[in-house]
């Protein structure tokens, strides 16, 4: 039941974290809301005011409506303005610099673009988490201070090595991380959907695979004990 609920929700959120730019992200994020905003606000406004002059106003209006749809607070209005700025900046960039061939480096470039897009979107989510603008400002200041600290980046390899060494020492943690990691990569990149949604039989195979992952989570999370349980009685 949980899987089918997740599957229905995932159809409305078409792997947005795999998006390589802001326009694709919003095309994949909450697709039903995206279509409604596109059909009833963006397209009529662009048609009325023209493609060039009406685009900026239409994008701003779409994100303002989206922000009020979430909540009518200053935090969400700022969230909408920031996303609108991202969207317009990307559109301007693409107008000035059309896409060029990336043959031979497609996988690497796609990974970098996805990382940058996710980083930009994550910054907007600060307004979701912070209770007010002052707290959001404080969080942004701390993020800026962390990014400007060179020692932070120099210590990243040591942090990664500590995590790897602790995982290797615990076989169950290492196995669990590998299983979950592989399936998360397949889901986020959309590869799972690409191969398992072609027909009904493959769809049920995907359900079976996720059941195996959940079973692995249950088994690996069980506490280790060398004592037979009935020895306590």
PDB file of C-alpha atoms in Angstrom:
ATOM      1  CA  UNK A   1       0.000   0.000   0.000  1.00  0.00           C
ATOM      2  CA  UNK A   2       2.819   2.390   0.868  1.00  0.00           C
ATOM      3  CA  UNK A   3       4.559   1.658  -2.431  1.00  0.00           C
ATOM      4  CA  UNK A   4       1.448   2.333  -4.521  1.00  0.00           C
ATOM      5  CA  UNK A   5       0.876   5.605  -2.634  1.00  0.00           C
ATOM      6  CA  UNK A   6       4.464   6.652  -3.326  1.00  0.00           C
ATOM      7  CA  UNK A   7       4.064   5.619  -6.983  1.00  0.00           C
ATOM      8  CA  UNK A   8       0.966   7.819  -7.398  1.00  0.00           C
ATOM      9  CA  UNK A   9       2.732  10.791  -5.789  1.00  0.00           C
ATOM     10  CA  UNK A  10       5.823  10.212  -7.944  1.00  0.00           C
ATOM     11  CA  UNK A  11       3.675  10.633 -11.075  1.00  0.00           C
ATOM     12  CA  UNK A  12       2.907  14.172  -9.889  1.00  0.00           C
ATOM     13  CA  UNK A  13       6.585  14.722  -9.031  1.00  0.00           C
ATOM     14  CA  UNK A  14       8.379  13.403 -12.113  1.00  0.00           C
ATOM     15  CA  UNK A  15      11.880  12.986 -10.631  1.00  0.00           C
ATOM     16  CA  UNK A  16      12.475  16.746 -10.216  1.00  0.00           C
ATOM     17  CA  UNK A  17      15.788  16.250  -8.375  1.00  0.00           C
ATOM     18  CA  UNK A  18      17.271  14.862 -11.591  1.00  0.00           C
ATOM     19  CA  UNK A  19      16.591  18.122 -13.454  1.00  0.00           C
ATOM     20  CA  UNK A  20      19.565  19.732 -15.179  1.00  0.00           C
ATOM     21  CA  UNK A  21      18.166  23.269 -15.118  1.00  0.00           C
ATOM     22  CA  UNK A  22      15.517  25.353 -13.372  1.00  0.00           C
ATOM     23  CA  UNK A  23      12.986  25.131 -16.223  1.00  0.00           C
ATOM     24  CA  UNK A  24      13.087  21.338 -16.282  1.00  0.00           C
ATOM     25  CA  UNK A  25      12.862  21.269 -12.478  1.00  0.00           C
ATOM     26  CA  UNK A  26       9.584  23.190 -12.459  1.00  0.00           C
ATOM     27  CA  UNK A  27       8.260  21.093 -15.328  1.00  0.00           C
ATOM     28  CA  UNK A  28       8.832  18.002 -13.172  1.00  0.00           C
ATOM     29  CA  UNK A  29       7.912  19.446  -9.759  1.00  0.00           C
ATOM     30  CA  UNK A  30       4.176  19.199  -8.948  1.00  0.00           C
ATOM     31  CA  UNK A  31       3.165  18.613 -12.555  1.00  0.00           C
ATOM     32  CA  UNK A  32      -0.563  19.171 -11.972  1.00  0.00           C
ATOM     33  CA  UNK A  33       0.044  22.619 -10.441  1.00  0.00           C
ATOM     34  CA  UNK A  34       2.576  23.403 -13.176  1.00  0.00           C
ATOM     35  CA  UNK A  35       0.061  22.595 -15.910  1.00  0.00           C
ATOM     36  CA  UNK A  36      -2.636  24.693 -14.249  1.00  0.00           C
ATOM     37  CA  UNK A  37      -0.333  27.714 -13.899  1.00  0.00           C
ATOM     38  CA  UNK A  38       0.888  27.258 -17.476  1.00  0.00           C
ATOM     39  CA  UNK A  39      -2.568  26.911 -19.047  1.00  0.00           C
ATOM     40  CA  UNK A  40      -4.483  29.506 -17.041  1.00  0.00           C
ATOM     41  CA  UNK A  41      -1.882  32.177 -16.215  1.00  0.00           C
ATOM     42  CA  UNK A  42       1.348  31.997 -18.198  1.00  0.00           C
ATOM     43  CA  UNK A  43       0.056  31.268 -21.720  1.00  0.00           C
ATOM     44  CA  UNK A  44      -2.867  33.773 -21.576  1.00  0.00           C
ATOM     45  CA  UNK A  45      -0.571  36.515 -20.220  1.00  0.00           C
ATOM     46  CA  UNK A  46       2.145  35.923 -22.840  1.00  0.00           C
ATOM     47  CA  UNK A  47      -0.519  35.809 -25.576  1.00  0.00           C
ATOM     48  CA  UNK A  48      -2.007  39.102 -24.386  1.00  0.00           C
ATOM     49  CA  UNK A  49       1.172  41.109 -23.767  1.00  0.00           C
ATOM     50  CA  UNK A  50       3.524  39.538 -26.293  1.00  0.00           C
ATOM     51  CA  UNK A  51       6.285  36.976 -25.971  1.00  0.00           C
ATOM     52  CA  UNK A  52       9.056  39.440 -25.071  1.00  0.00           C
ATOM     53  CA  UNK A  53       7.357  42.095 -22.968  1.00  0.00           C
ATOM     54  CA  UNK A  54       4.884  39.721 -21.338  1.00  0.00           C
ATOM     55  CA  UNK A  55       7.334  36.942 -20.419  1.00  0.00           C
ATOM     56  CA  UNK A  56       8.948  38.685 -17.436  1.00  0.00           C
ATOM     57  CA  UNK A  57       5.621  39.792 -15.986  1.00  0.00           C
ATOM     58  CA  UNK A  58       4.056  36.371 -16.638  1.00  0.00           C
ATOM     59  CA  UNK A  59       6.894  34.494 -14.901  1.00  0.00           C
ATOM     60  CA  UNK A  60       6.712  36.829 -11.892  1.00  0.00           C
ATOM     61  CA  UNK A  61       2.932  36.450 -11.702  1.00  0.00           C
ATOM     62  CA  UNK A  62       3.119  32.647 -11.969  1.00  0.00           C
ATOM     63  CA  UNK A  63       5.582  32.363  -9.094  1.00  0.00           C
ATOM     64  CA  UNK A  64       3.648  34.869  -6.990  1.00  0.00           C
ATOM     65  CA  UNK A  65       0.493  32.779  -7.407  1.00  0.00           C
ATOM     66  CA  UNK A  66       2.494  29.645  -6.597  1.00  0.00           C
ATOM     67  CA  UNK A  67       3.902  31.258  -3.431  1.00  0.00           C
ATOM     68  CA  UNK A  68       0.465  32.391  -2.237  1.00  0.00           C
ATOM     69  CA  UNK A  69      -0.854  28.905  -3.035  1.00  0.00           C
ATOM     70  CA  UNK A  70       1.650  27.546  -0.481  1.00  0.00           C
ATOM     71  CA  UNK A  71       1.094  30.306   2.115  1.00  0.00           C
ATOM     72  CA  UNK A  72       0.486  34.059   2.041  1.00  0.00           C
ATOM     73  CA  UNK A  73       3.518  35.041   4.116  1.00  0.00           C
ATOM     74  CA  UNK A  74       6.602  37.127   3.352  1.00  0.00           C
ATOM     75  CA  UNK A  75       8.761  33.985   3.441  1.00  0.00           C
ATOM     76  CA  UNK A  76       6.873  32.370   0.575  1.00  0.00           C
ATOM     77  CA  UNK A  77       6.712  35.622  -1.393  1.00  0.00           C
ATOM     78  CA  UNK A  78      10.513  35.821  -1.184  1.00  0.00           C
ATOM     79  CA  UNK A  79      10.662  32.153  -2.192  1.00  0.00           C
ATOM     80  CA  UNK A  80       8.566  32.941  -5.262  1.00  0.00           C
ATOM     81  CA  UNK A  81      10.678  35.975  -6.199  1.00  0.00           C
ATOM     82  CA  UNK A  82      13.903  33.978  -5.873  1.00  0.00           C
ATOM     83  CA  UNK A  83      12.584  31.176  -8.084  1.00  0.00           C
ATOM     84  CA  UNK A  84      11.298  33.693 -10.629  1.00  0.00           C
ATOM     85  CA  UNK A  85      14.758  35.287 -10.676  1.00  0.00           C
ATOM     86  CA  UNK A  86      16.359  31.880 -11.269  1.00  0.00           C
ATOM     87  CA  UNK A  87      13.911  31.166 -14.083  1.00  0.00           C
ATOM     88  CA  UNK A  88      14.445  34.484 -15.845  1.00  0.00           C
ATOM     89  CA  UNK A  89      18.228  34.316 -15.426  1.00  0.00           C
ATOM     90  CA  UNK A  90      18.316  30.860 -17.006  1.00  0.00           C
ATOM     91  CA  UNK A  91      16.052  31.956 -19.884  1.00  0.00           C
ATOM     92  CA  UNK A  92      18.296  34.968 -20.543  1.00  0.00           C
ATOM     93  CA  UNK A  93      21.406  32.789 -20.377  1.00  0.00           C
ATOM     94  CA  UNK A  94      19.947  30.322 -22.874  1.00  0.00           C
ATOM     95  CA  UNK A  95      19.016  33.179 -25.214  1.00  0.00           C
ATOM     96  CA  UNK A  96      22.566  34.546 -25.159  1.00  0.00           C
ATOM     97  CA  UNK A  97      24.278  31.152 -25.178  1.00  0.00           C
ATOM     98  CA  UNK A  98      22.322  28.482 -27.080  1.00  0.00           C
ATOM     99  CA  UNK A  99      22.983  24.843 -26.316  1.00  0.00           C
ATOM    100  CA  UNK A 100      26.089  23.330 -27.840  1.00  0.00           C
ATOM    101  CA  UNK A 101      27.069  19.719 -28.414  1.00  0.00           C
ATOM    102  CA  UNK A 102      28.412  17.929 -25.321  1.00  0.00           C
ATOM    103  CA  UNK A 103      29.095  14.591 -27.011  1.00  0.00           C
ATOM    104  CA  UNK A 104      31.691  12.607 -25.108  1.00  0.00           C
ATOM    105  CA  UNK A 105      31.153  14.534 -21.868  1.00  0.00           C
ATOM    106  CA  UNK A 106      27.385  14.154 -21.577  1.00  0.00           C
ATOM    107  CA  UNK A 107      27.316  12.171 -18.320  1.00  0.00           C
ATOM    108  CA  UNK A 108      29.836  14.454 -16.564  1.00  0.00           C
ATOM    109  CA  UNK A 109      28.181  17.682 -17.730  1.00  0.00           C
ATOM    110  CA  UNK A 110      24.738  16.373 -16.795  1.00  0.00           C
ATOM    111  CA  UNK A 111      26.002  15.572 -13.298  1.00  0.00           C
ATOM    112  CA  UNK A 112      27.470  19.066 -12.841  1.00  0.00           C
ATOM    113  CA  UNK A 113      24.290  20.749 -14.118  1.00  0.00           C
ATOM    114  CA  UNK A 114      22.101  18.604 -11.865  1.00  0.00           C
ATOM    115  CA  UNK A 115      24.320  19.405  -8.861  1.00  0.00           C
ATOM    116  CA  UNK A 116      24.160  23.163  -9.556  1.00  0.00           C
ATOM    117  CA  UNK A 117      20.392  23.089 -10.099  1.00  0.00           C
ATOM    118  CA  UNK A 118      19.788  21.148  -6.885  1.00  0.00           C
ATOM    119  CA  UNK A 119      22.073  23.532  -4.986  1.00  0.00           C
ATOM    120  CA  UNK A 120      20.188  26.577  -6.258  1.00  0.00           C
ATOM    121  CA  UNK A 121      16.805  25.031  -5.424  1.00  0.00           C
ATOM    122  CA  UNK A 122      17.997  23.998  -1.962  1.00  0.00           C
ATOM    123  CA  UNK A 123      18.828  27.633  -1.202  1.00  0.00           C
ATOM    124  CA  UNK A 124      15.213  28.612  -1.906  1.00  0.00           C
ATOM    125  CA  UNK A 125      13.974  25.994   0.570  1.00  0.00           C
ATOM    126  CA  UNK A 126      15.465  28.016   3.421  1.00  0.00           C
ATOM    127  CA  UNK A 127      12.320  30.160   3.240  1.00  0.00           C
ATOM    128  CA  UNK A 128      10.219  27.014   3.750  1.00  0.00           C
ATOM    129  CA  UNK A 129      12.067  26.015   6.910  1.00  0.00           C
ATOM    130  CA  UNK A 130      12.709  29.420   8.523  1.00  0.00           C
ATOM    131  CA  UNK A 131       9.820  30.820  10.614  1.00  0.00           C
ATOM    132  CA  UNK A 132      10.499  34.407   9.486  1.00  0.00           C
ATOM    133  CA  UNK A 133      12.706  36.521   7.211  1.00  0.00           C
ATOM    134  CA  UNK A 134      15.155  37.375  10.003  1.00  0.00           C
ATOM    135  CA  UNK A 135      15.861  33.684  10.654  1.00  0.00           C
ATOM    136  CA  UNK A 136      16.182  33.037   6.923  1.00  0.00           C
ATOM    137  CA  UNK A 137      18.699  35.882   6.685  1.00  0.00           C
ATOM    138  CA  UNK A 138      20.716  34.397   9.537  1.00  0.00           C
ATOM    139  CA  UNK A 139      20.772  30.993   7.834  1.00  0.00           C
ATOM    140  CA  UNK A 140      21.962  32.536   4.563  1.00  0.00           C
ATOM    141  CA  UNK A 141      24.717  34.415   6.400  1.00  0.00           C
ATOM    142  CA  UNK A 142      25.909  31.195   8.049  1.00  0.00           C
ATOM    143  CA  UNK A 143      25.835  29.398   4.692  1.00  0.00           C
ATOM    144  CA  UNK A 144      27.933  32.187   3.186  1.00  0.00           C
ATOM    145  CA  UNK A 145      30.400  32.025   6.071  1.00  0.00           C
ATOM    146  CA  UNK A 146      30.736  28.249   5.669  1.00  0.00           C
ATOM    147  CA  UNK A 147      31.305  28.514   1.917  1.00  0.00           C
ATOM    148  CA  UNK A 148      33.936  31.210   2.411  1.00  0.00           C
ATOM    149  CA  UNK A 149      35.805  29.051   4.939  1.00  0.00           C
ATOM    150  CA  UNK A 150      38.553  27.263   3.011  1.00  0.00           C
ATOM    151  CA  UNK A 151      39.289  24.916   5.933  1.00  0.00           C
ATOM    152  CA  UNK A 152      35.746  23.544   5.631  1.00  0.00           C
ATOM    153  CA  UNK A 153      36.411  22.322   2.096  1.00  0.00           C
ATOM    154  CA  UNK A 154      39.871  21.044   3.012  1.00  0.00           C
ATOM    155  CA  UNK A 155      38.355  18.866   5.756  1.00  0.00           C
ATOM    156  CA  UNK A 156      35.757  17.271   3.448  1.00  0.00           C
ATOM    157  CA  UNK A 157      38.094  14.418   2.347  1.00  0.00           C
ATOM    158  CA  UNK A 158      38.792  13.528   5.989  1.00  0.00           C
ATOM    159  CA  UNK A 159      35.056  13.504   6.770  1.00  0.00           C
ATOM    160  CA  UNK A 160      34.410  11.202   3.799  1.00  0.00           C
ATOM    161  CA  UNK A 161      37.236   8.852   4.822  1.00  0.00           C
ATOM    162  CA  UNK A 162      35.835   8.656   8.368  1.00  0.00           C
ATOM    163  CA  UNK A 163      32.387   7.734   7.042  1.00  0.00           C
ATOM    164  CA  UNK A 164      33.842   5.111   4.701  1.00  0.00           C
ATOM    165  CA  UNK A 165      36.046   3.571   7.397  1.00  0.00           C
ATOM    166  CA  UNK A 166      33.177   3.376   9.875  1.00  0.00           C
ATOM    167  CA  UNK A 167      30.945   1.796   7.215  1.00  0.00           C
ATOM    168  CA  UNK A 168      33.548  -0.801   6.251  1.00  0.00           C
ATOM    169  CA  UNK A 169      33.909  -1.785   9.903  1.00  0.00           C
ATOM    170  CA  UNK A 170      30.179  -2.555   9.967  1.00  0.00           C
ATOM    171  CA  UNK A 171      29.252  -4.911   7.117  1.00  0.00           C
ATOM    172  CA  UNK A 172      25.531  -4.468   7.649  1.00  0.00           C
ATOM    173  CA  UNK A 173      25.758  -0.686   7.338  1.00  0.00           C
ATOM    174  CA  UNK A 174      27.919  -1.006   4.214  1.00  0.00           C
ATOM    175  CA  UNK A 175      25.519  -3.481   2.570  1.00  0.00           C
ATOM    176  CA  UNK A 176      22.484  -1.395   3.474  1.00  0.00           C
ATOM    177  CA  UNK A 177      24.117   1.784   2.151  1.00  0.00           C
ATOM    178  CA  UNK A 178      24.988   0.067  -1.125  1.00  0.00           C
ATOM    179  CA  UNK A 179      21.468  -1.304  -1.655  1.00  0.00           C
ATOM    180  CA  UNK A 180      19.661   1.929  -0.788  1.00  0.00           C
ATOM    181  CA  UNK A 181      22.209   4.028  -2.691  1.00  0.00           C
ATOM    182  CA  UNK A 182      21.811   2.054  -5.922  1.00  0.00           C
ATOM    183  CA  UNK A 183      18.028   2.194  -5.823  1.00  0.00           C
ATOM    184  CA  UNK A 184      17.959   5.895  -4.937  1.00  0.00           C
ATOM    185  CA  UNK A 185      20.257   6.698  -7.868  1.00  0.00           C
ATOM    186  CA  UNK A 186      18.021   4.689 -10.211  1.00  0.00           C
ATOM    187  CA  UNK A 187      14.904   6.452  -8.919  1.00  0.00           C
ATOM    188  CA  UNK A 188      16.300  10.008  -8.886  1.00  0.00           C
ATOM    189  CA  UNK A 189      17.766   9.718 -12.375  1.00  0.00           C
ATOM    190  CA  UNK A 190      14.527   8.222 -13.718  1.00  0.00           C
ATOM    191  CA  UNK A 191      16.222   5.022 -14.892  1.00  0.00           C
ATOM    192  CA  UNK A 192      13.859   2.898 -12.791  1.00  0.00           C
ATOM    193  CA  UNK A 193      10.837   4.461 -14.448  1.00  0.00           C
ATOM    194  CA  UNK A 194      12.391   4.199 -17.916  1.00  0.00           C
ATOM    195  CA  UNK A 195      12.843   0.425 -17.744  1.00  0.00           C
ATOM    196  CA  UNK A 196       9.997  -0.711 -15.496  1.00  0.00           C
ATOM    197  CA  UNK A 197       7.043   1.319 -16.795  1.00  0.00           C
ATOM    198  CA  UNK A 198       7.057  -0.151 -20.306  1.00  0.00           C
ATOM    199  CA  UNK A 199       4.515  -2.856 -19.544  1.00  0.00           C
ATOM    200  CA  UNK A 200       2.490  -4.264 -16.654  1.00  0.00           C
ATOM    201  CA  UNK A 201       4.799  -7.214 -15.951  1.00  0.00           C
ATOM    202  CA  UNK A 202       7.845  -4.977 -15.570  1.00  0.00           C
ATOM    203  CA  UNK A 203       5.810  -2.679 -13.321  1.00  0.00           C
ATOM    204  CA  UNK A 204       5.143  -5.539 -10.903  1.00  0.00           C
ATOM    205  CA  UNK A 205       8.832  -6.438 -11.086  1.00  0.00           C
ATOM    206  CA  UNK A 206       9.611  -2.948  -9.822  1.00  0.00           C
ATOM    207  CA  UNK A 207       7.160  -3.466  -6.948  1.00  0.00           C
ATOM    208  CA  UNK A 208       8.938  -6.727  -6.088  1.00  0.00           C
ATOM    209  CA  UNK A 209      12.348  -5.035  -6.155  1.00  0.00           C
ATOM    210  CA  UNK A 210      11.182  -2.299  -3.788  1.00  0.00           C
ATOM    211  CA  UNK A 211       9.723  -4.952  -1.482  1.00  0.00           C
ATOM    212  CA  UNK A 212      13.192  -6.542  -1.407  1.00  0.00           C
ATOM    213  CA  UNK A 213      14.726  -3.182  -0.499  1.00  0.00           C
ATOM    214  CA  UNK A 214      12.213  -2.691   2.335  1.00  0.00           C
ATOM    215  CA  UNK A 215      12.866  -6.237   3.572  1.00  0.00           C
ATOM    216  CA  UNK A 216      16.603  -5.524   3.535  1.00  0.00           C
ATOM    217  CA  UNK A 217      16.022  -2.370   5.574  1.00  0.00           C
ATOM    218  CA  UNK A 218      14.078  -4.367   8.158  1.00  0.00           C
ATOM    219  CA  UNK A 219      16.622  -7.207   8.350  1.00  0.00           C
ATOM    220  CA  UNK A 220      19.709  -4.975   8.484  1.00  0.00           C
ATOM    221  CA  UNK A 221      18.156  -2.653  11.072  1.00  0.00           C
ATOM    222  CA  UNK A 222      17.449  -5.510  13.493  1.00  0.00           C
ATOM    223  CA  UNK A 223      19.730  -5.332  16.559  1.00  0.00           C
ATOM    224  CA  UNK A 224      22.488  -7.903  16.759  1.00  0.00           C
ATOM    225  CA  UNK A 225      22.303 -10.339  19.633  1.00  0.00           C
ATOM    226  CA  UNK A 226      24.328 -13.433  20.349  1.00  0.00           C
ATOM    227  CA  UNK A 227      21.957 -14.590  23.085  1.00  0.00           C
ATOM    228  CA  UNK A 228      19.049 -16.848  22.250  1.00  0.00           C
ATOM    229  CA  UNK A 229      15.900 -14.981  23.282  1.00  0.00           C
ATOM    230  CA  UNK A 230      14.398 -17.892  25.302  1.00  0.00           C
ATOM    231  CA  UNK A 231      17.494 -18.149  27.529  1.00  0.00           C
ATOM    232  CA  UNK A 232      15.990 -15.198  29.439  1.00  0.00           C
ATOM    233  CA  UNK A 233      13.074 -17.314  30.630  1.00  0.00           C
TER     234      UNK A 233
END
